[in-house]
Coordinates of C-alpha atoms in Angstrom, one line a residue:
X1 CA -6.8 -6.6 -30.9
X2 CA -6.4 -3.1 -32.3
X3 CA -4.4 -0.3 -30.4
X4 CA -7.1 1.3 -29.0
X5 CA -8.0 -2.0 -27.3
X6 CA -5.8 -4.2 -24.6
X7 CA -5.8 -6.3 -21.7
X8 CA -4.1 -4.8 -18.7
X9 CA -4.1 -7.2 -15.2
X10 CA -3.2 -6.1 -11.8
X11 CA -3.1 -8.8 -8.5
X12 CA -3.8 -8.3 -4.9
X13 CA -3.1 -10.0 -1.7
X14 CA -5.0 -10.3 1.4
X15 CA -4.3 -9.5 5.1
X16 CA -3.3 -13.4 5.8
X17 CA -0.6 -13.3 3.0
X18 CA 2.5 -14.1 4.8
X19 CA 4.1 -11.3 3.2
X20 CA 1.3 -8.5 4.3
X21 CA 1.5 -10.3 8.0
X22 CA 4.9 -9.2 7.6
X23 CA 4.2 -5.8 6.6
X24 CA 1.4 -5.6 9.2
X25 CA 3.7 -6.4 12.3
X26 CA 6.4 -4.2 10.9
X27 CA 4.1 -1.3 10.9
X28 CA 2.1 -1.6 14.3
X29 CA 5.3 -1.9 15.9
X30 CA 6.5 1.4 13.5
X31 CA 3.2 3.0 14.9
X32 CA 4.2 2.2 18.7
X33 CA 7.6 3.7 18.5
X34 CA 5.8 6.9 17.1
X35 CA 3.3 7.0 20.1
X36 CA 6.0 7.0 22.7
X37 CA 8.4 9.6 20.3
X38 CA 7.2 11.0 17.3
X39 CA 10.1 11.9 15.7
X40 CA 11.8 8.4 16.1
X41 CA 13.7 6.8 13.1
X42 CA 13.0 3.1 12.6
X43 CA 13.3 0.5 9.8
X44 CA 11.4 -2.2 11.1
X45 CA 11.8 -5.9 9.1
X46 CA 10.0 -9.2 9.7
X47 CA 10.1 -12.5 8.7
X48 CA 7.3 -15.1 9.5
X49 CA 7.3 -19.0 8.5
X50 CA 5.7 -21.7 10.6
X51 CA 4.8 -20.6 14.1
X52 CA 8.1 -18.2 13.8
X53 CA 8.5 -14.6 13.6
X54 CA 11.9 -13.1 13.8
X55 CA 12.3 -9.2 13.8
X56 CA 15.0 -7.2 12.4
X57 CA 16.1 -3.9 11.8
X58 CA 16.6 -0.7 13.7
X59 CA 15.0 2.2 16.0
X60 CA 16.5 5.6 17.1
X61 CA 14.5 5.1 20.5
X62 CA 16.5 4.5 23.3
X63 CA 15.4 1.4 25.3
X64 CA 12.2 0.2 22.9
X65 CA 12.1 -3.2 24.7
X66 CA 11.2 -1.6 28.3
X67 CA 9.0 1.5 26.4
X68 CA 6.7 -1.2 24.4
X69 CA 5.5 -4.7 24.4
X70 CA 6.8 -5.8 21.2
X71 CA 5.7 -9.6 22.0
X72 CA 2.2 -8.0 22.7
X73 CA 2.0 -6.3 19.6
X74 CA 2.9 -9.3 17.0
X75 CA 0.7 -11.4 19.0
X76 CA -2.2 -9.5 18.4
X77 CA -1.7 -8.9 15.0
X78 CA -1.8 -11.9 14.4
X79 CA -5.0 -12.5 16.2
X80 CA -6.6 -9.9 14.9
X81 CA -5.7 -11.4 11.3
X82 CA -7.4 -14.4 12.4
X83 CA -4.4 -17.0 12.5
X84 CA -5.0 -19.6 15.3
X85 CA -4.0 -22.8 13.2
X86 CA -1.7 -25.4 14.6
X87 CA 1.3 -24.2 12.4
X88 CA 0.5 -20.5 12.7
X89 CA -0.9 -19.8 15.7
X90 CA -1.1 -15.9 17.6
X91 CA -0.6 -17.5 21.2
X92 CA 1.9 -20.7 20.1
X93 CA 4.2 -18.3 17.4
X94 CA 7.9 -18.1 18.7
X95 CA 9.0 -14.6 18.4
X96 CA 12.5 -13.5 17.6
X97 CA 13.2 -9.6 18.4
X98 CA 16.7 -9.0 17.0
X99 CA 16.0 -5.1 16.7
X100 CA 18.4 -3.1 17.5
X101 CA 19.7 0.6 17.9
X102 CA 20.1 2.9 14.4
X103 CA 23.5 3.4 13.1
X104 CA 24.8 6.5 14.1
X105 CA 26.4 6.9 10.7
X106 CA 23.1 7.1 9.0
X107 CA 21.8 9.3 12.2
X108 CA 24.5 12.1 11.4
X109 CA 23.0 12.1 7.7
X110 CA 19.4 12.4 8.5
X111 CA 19.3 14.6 11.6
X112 CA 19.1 18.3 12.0
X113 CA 21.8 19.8 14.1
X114 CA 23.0 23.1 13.9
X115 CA 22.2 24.8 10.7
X116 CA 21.8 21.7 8.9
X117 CA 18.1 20.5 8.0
X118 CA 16.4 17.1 7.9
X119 CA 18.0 14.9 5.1
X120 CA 16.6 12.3 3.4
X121 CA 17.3 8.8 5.3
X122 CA 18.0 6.9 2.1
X123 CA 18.9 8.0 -1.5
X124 CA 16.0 6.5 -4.0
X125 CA 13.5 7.5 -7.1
X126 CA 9.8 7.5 -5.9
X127 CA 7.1 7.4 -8.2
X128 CA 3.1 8.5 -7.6
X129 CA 0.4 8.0 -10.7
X130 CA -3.3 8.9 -10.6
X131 CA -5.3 7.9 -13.3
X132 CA -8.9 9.4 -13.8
X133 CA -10.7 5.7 -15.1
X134 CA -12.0 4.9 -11.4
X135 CA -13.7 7.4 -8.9
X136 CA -10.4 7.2 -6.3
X137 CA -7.7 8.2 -9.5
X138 CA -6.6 4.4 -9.3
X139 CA -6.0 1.9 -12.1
X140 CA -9.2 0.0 -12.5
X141 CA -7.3 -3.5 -12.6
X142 CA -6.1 -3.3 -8.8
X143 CA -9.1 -1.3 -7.4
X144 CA -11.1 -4.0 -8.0
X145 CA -8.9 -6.9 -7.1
X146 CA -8.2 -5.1 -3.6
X147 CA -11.7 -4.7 -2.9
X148 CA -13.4 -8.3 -3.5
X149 CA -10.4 -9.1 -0.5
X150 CA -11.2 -6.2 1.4
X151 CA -15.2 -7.7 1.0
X152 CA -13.8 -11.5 1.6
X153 CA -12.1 -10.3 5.2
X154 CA -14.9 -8.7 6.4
X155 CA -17.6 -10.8 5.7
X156 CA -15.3 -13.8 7.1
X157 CA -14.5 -11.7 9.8
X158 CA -17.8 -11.2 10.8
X159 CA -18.8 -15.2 10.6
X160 CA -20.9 -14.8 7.5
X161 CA -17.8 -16.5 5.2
X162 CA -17.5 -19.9 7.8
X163 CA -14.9 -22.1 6.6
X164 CA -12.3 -19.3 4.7
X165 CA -9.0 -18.6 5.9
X166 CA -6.5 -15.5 6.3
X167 CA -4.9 -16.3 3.4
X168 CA -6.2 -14.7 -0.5
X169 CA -4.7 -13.4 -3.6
X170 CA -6.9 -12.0 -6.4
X171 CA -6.0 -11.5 -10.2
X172 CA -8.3 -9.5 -12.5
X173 CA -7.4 -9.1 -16.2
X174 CA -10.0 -5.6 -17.4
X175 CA -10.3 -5.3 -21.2
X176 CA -9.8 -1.3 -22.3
X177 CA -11.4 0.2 -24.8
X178 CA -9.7 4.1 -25.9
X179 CA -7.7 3.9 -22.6
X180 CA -10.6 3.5 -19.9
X181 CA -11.6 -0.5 -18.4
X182 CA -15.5 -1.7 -20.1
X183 CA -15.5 -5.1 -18.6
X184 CA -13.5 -8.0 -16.9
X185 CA -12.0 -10.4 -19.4
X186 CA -10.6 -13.0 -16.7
X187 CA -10.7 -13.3 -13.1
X188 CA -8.8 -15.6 -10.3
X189 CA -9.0 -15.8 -6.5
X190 CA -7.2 -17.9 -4.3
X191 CA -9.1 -18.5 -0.8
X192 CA -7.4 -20.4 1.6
X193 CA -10.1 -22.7 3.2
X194 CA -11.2 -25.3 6.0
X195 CA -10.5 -29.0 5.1
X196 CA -14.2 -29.7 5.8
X197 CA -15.5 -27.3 3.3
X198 CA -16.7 -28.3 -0.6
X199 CA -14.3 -26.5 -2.9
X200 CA -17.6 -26.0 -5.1
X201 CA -19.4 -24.3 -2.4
X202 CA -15.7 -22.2 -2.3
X203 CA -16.4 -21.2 -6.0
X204 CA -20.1 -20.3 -5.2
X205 CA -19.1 -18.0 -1.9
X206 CA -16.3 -16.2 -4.3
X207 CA -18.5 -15.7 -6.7
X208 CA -20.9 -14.0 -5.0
X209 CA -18.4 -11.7 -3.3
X210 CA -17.0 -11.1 -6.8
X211 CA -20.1 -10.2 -8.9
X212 CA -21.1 -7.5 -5.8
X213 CA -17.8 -6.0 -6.0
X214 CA -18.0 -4.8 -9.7
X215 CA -19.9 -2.5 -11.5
X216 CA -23.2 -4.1 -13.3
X217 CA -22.5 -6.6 -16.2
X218 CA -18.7 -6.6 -15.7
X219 CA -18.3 -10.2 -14.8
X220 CA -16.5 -12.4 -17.0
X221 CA -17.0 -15.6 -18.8
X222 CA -17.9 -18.7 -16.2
X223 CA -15.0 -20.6 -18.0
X224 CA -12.9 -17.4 -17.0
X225 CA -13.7 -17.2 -13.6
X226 CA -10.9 -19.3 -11.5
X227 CA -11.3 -20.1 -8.0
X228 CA -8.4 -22.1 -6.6
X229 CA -7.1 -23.3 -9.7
X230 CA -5.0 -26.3 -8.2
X231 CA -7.9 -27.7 -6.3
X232 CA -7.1 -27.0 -2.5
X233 CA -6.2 -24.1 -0.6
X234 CA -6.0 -25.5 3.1
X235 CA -2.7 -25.0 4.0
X236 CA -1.8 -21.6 3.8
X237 CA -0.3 -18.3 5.6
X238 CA 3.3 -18.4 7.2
X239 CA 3.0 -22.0 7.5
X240 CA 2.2 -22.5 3.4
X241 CA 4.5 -20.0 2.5
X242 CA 7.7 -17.5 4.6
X243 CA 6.7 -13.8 4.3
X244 CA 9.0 -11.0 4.0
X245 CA 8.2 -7.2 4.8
X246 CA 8.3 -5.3 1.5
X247 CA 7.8 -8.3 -1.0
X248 CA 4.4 -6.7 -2.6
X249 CA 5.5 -3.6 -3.7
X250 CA 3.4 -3.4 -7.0
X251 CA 0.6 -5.1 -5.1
X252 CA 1.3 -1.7 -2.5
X253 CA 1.4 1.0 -5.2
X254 CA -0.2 0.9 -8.5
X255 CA -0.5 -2.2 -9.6
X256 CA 1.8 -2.5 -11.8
X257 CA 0.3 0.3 -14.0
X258 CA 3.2 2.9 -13.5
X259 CA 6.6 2.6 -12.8
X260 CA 7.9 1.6 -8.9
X261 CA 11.5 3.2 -7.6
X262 CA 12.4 -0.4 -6.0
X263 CA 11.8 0.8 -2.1
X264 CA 8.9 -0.3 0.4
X265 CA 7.3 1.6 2.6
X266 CA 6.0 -1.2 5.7
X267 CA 8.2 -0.7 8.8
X268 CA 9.8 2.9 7.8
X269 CA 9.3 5.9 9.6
X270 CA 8.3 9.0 7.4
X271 CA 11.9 10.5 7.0
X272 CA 12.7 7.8 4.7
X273 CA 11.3 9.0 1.4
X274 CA 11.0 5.6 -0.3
X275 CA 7.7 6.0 2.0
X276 CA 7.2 9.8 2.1
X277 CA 8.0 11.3 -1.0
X278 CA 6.2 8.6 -2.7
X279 CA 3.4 9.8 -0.7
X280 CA 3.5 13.0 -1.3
X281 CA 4.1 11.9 -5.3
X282 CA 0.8 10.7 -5.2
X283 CA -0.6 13.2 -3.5
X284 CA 0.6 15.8 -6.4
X285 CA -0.4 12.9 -9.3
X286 CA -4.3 12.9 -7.6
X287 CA -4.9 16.7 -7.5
X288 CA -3.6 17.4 -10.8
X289 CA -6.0 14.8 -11.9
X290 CA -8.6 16.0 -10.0
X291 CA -8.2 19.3 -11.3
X292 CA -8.4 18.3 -14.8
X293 CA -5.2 19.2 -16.0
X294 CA -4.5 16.0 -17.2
X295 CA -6.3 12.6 -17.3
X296 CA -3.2 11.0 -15.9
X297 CA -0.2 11.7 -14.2
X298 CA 2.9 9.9 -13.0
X299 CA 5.6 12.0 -10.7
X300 CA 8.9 11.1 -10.2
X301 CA 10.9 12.5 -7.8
X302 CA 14.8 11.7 -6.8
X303 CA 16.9 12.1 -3.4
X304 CA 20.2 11.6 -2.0
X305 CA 20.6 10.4 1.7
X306 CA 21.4 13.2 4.1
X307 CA 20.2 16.1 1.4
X308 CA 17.4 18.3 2.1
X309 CA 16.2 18.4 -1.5
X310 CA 15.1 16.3 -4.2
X311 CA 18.0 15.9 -7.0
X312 CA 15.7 15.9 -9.4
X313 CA 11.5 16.4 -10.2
X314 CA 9.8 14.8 -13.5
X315 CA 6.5 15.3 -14.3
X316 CA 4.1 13.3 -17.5
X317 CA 1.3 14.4 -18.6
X318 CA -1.4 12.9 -21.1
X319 CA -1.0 13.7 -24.5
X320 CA -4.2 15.7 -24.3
X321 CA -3.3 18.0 -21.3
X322 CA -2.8 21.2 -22.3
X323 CA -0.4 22.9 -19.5
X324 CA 2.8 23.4 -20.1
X325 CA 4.7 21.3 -17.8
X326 CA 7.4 23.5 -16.9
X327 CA 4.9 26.1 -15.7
X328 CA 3.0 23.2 -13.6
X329 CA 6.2 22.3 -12.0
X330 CA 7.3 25.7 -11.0
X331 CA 3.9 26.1 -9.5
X332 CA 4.6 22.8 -7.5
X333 CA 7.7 24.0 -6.0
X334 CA 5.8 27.3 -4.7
X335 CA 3.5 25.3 -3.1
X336 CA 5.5 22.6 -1.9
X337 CA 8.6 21.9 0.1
X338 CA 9.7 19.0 -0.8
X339 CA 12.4 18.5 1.4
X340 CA 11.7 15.7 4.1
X341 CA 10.5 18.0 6.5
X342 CA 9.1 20.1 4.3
X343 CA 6.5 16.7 3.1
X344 CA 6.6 15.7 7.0
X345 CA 5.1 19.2 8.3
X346 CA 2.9 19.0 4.8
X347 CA 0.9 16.0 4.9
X348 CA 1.5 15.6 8.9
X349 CA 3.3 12.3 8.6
X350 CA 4.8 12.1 12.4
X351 CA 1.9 9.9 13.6
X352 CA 0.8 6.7 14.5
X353 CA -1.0 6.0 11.1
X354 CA 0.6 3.6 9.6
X355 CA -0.9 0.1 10.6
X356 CA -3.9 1.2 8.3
X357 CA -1.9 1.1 5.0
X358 CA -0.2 -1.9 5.3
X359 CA -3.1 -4.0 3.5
X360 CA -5.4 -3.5 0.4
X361 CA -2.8 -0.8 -0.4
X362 CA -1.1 2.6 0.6
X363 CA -3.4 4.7 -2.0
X364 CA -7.1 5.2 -3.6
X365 CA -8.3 5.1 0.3
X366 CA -10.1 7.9 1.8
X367 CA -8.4 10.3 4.7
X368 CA -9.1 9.3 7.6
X369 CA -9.6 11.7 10.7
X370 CA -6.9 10.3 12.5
X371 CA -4.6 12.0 9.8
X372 CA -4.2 8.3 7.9
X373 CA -3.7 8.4 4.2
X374 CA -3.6 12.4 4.8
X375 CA -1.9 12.3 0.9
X376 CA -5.3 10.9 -0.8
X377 CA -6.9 14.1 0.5
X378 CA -7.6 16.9 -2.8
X379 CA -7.3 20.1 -1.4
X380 CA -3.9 21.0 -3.7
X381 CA -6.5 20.9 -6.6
X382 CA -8.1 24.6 -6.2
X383 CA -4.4 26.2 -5.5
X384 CA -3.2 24.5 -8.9
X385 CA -6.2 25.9 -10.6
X386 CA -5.8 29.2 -9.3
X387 CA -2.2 29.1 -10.1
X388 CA -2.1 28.1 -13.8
X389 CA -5.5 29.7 -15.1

């Protein structure tokens, strides 16, 4: 295969993964915290395994147990995932709450008081990448393997999928031609499914769900296509498999297509900046795509915990952009604060947004009105222009 053609494969994982259940408790009970105090700190951990969910971690909020019904809230998530199986169920599940109060040594760090401004509540490197080969400045490889789940949970929420579980994972391998995806070289989906059900008619539903997803005469070869490749899928979720807040990271970002600073975002409130300034990377990545500047971008930007400012600020271009970097960052620090408050008042990240992002990934979604994914909005693009030309 000549340079100017490669393979390039990116996986996804569905709502019933026991590591996104994880994710998805960790984040409605972030979002609950914010409701009652929207500047609250929180790191928020789970851990599920058969019919067990233990919490972890800590909140700035004074009394959280009285202020919200933390039993309430993991019990309909996991309802609302669809889990009501004898080993997994929403109403059975014991529940664990070992969340506790936030250190006051980290508090002092990230707190304003006095003169001093919001720090950053962790030190880190946080990385955002936008990429111009699919409409939503995504890698190809991932968009598509988050949206045939994204079309498998809603058609098997709405009873027109009968006999599929919670449970998925998708794999597509794109072949690239002069750096841009022409087809799908190989493709596998995992479905968890009913005992009852004929794993052929599994293959046939998948399909279906599969060919509608991608763009006209993308599929791949029928010997390339896998569907459950060890034969049966039935046992599945927390009871298959423990789940861990924070284990899909790649599967969260970019699919593996740029680089990832080590830190999840599930359970953290927006003054930590493995969550925030990795939004707010992104954000910059898109708009400088957007606005032509450069075909692809990847952002990296450094903190200390307790500083107000980034430590450092690295930008890449394409080979074929033809700004000069230093003047593109300069015109990114007159636009931006990037201190944590500055990308908290920015991209208005002191909500209750965060339950939304904790599936089928934190970007390439559209902005919601609720403020959700506020950092996949484009409006940076005209300022850069007007700036630099």
């Amino acid at each position: 295969m000549s340079d100017d053609q490669y393979l390039f494969t990116s996986e996804s994982v569905a709502e019933g993964h026991p590591d996104k259940v994880a994710d998805q408790i960790s984040d409605r009970i972030l979002d609950q915290l914010i409701k009652v105090d929207s500047n609250v700190r929180a790191g928020i951990e789970t851990m599920v395994t058969s019919n067990l969910v233990v919490l972890s971690g800590e909140t700035s909020l004074q009394r959280f147990n009285e202020l919200i019904n933390i039993e309430d809230i993991v019990r309909k998530c996991i309802k609302d995932i669809g889990y009501d199986q004898e080993n997994f169920h929403w109403q059975k599940v014991e529940i664990l709450n070992r969340i506790h109060g936030q250190s006051p040594d980290i508090a002092q760090g990230v707190d304003m008081k006095g003169n001093k401004d919001l720090g950053a509540g962790d030190q880190g490197i946080m990385f955002g990448y936008a990429t111009d080969e699919t409409e939503n400045y995504m890698p190809a490889s991932l968009h598509y393997a988050n949206k045939i789940l994204l079309k498998i949970s809603e058609l098997r929420k709405s009873g027109e999928l009968d006999g599929l579980g919670p449970d998925a994972k998708s794999q597509i391998t794109l072949s690239y031609k002069n750096g841009y995806p022409i087809n799908a070289k190989k493709i596998l989906v995992s479905n968890q499914h009913s005992e009852n059900i004929d794993t052929t008619n599994v293959r046939d539903i998948i399909r279906d769900v599969v060919v509608s997803s991608l763009p006209k005469n993308w599929m791949c070869a029928e010997d390339d296509f896998l569907v459950n490749p060890t034969g049966k899928f039935v046992i599945g979720g927390p009871d298959g498999d423990a789940g861990l807040t924070g284990r899909k990271i790649i599967v969260d970002t970019y699919g593996g297509a740029a680089p990832h600073g080590g830190g999840a975002f599930s359970g953290k409130d927006p003054t930590k900046v493995d969550r925030s300034a990795a939004y707010m990377a992104r954000y910059i990545a898109k708009n400088i795509v957007h606005a032509k500047i450069s075909k692809k971008c990847l952002i990296q930007i450094s903190y200390a915990i307790g500083l107000s400012y980034p430590l450092s600020f690295y930008i890449q271009l394409d080979r074929d952009s033809k700004i000069e970097k230093s003047k593109l960052i300069n015109t990114i620090h007159k636009l931006i604060d990037l201190s944590p408050r500055g990308i908290l008042k920015y991209l208005e990240l002191n909500k209750p947004i965060y339950t939304k992002t904790s599936c089928y990934g934190h970007f390439g979604r559209s902005p919601d009105s609720d403020g959700c994914f506020s950092w996949e909005k484009l409006d940076l693009s005209k300022k850069l222009i007007a700036e630099l030309y």
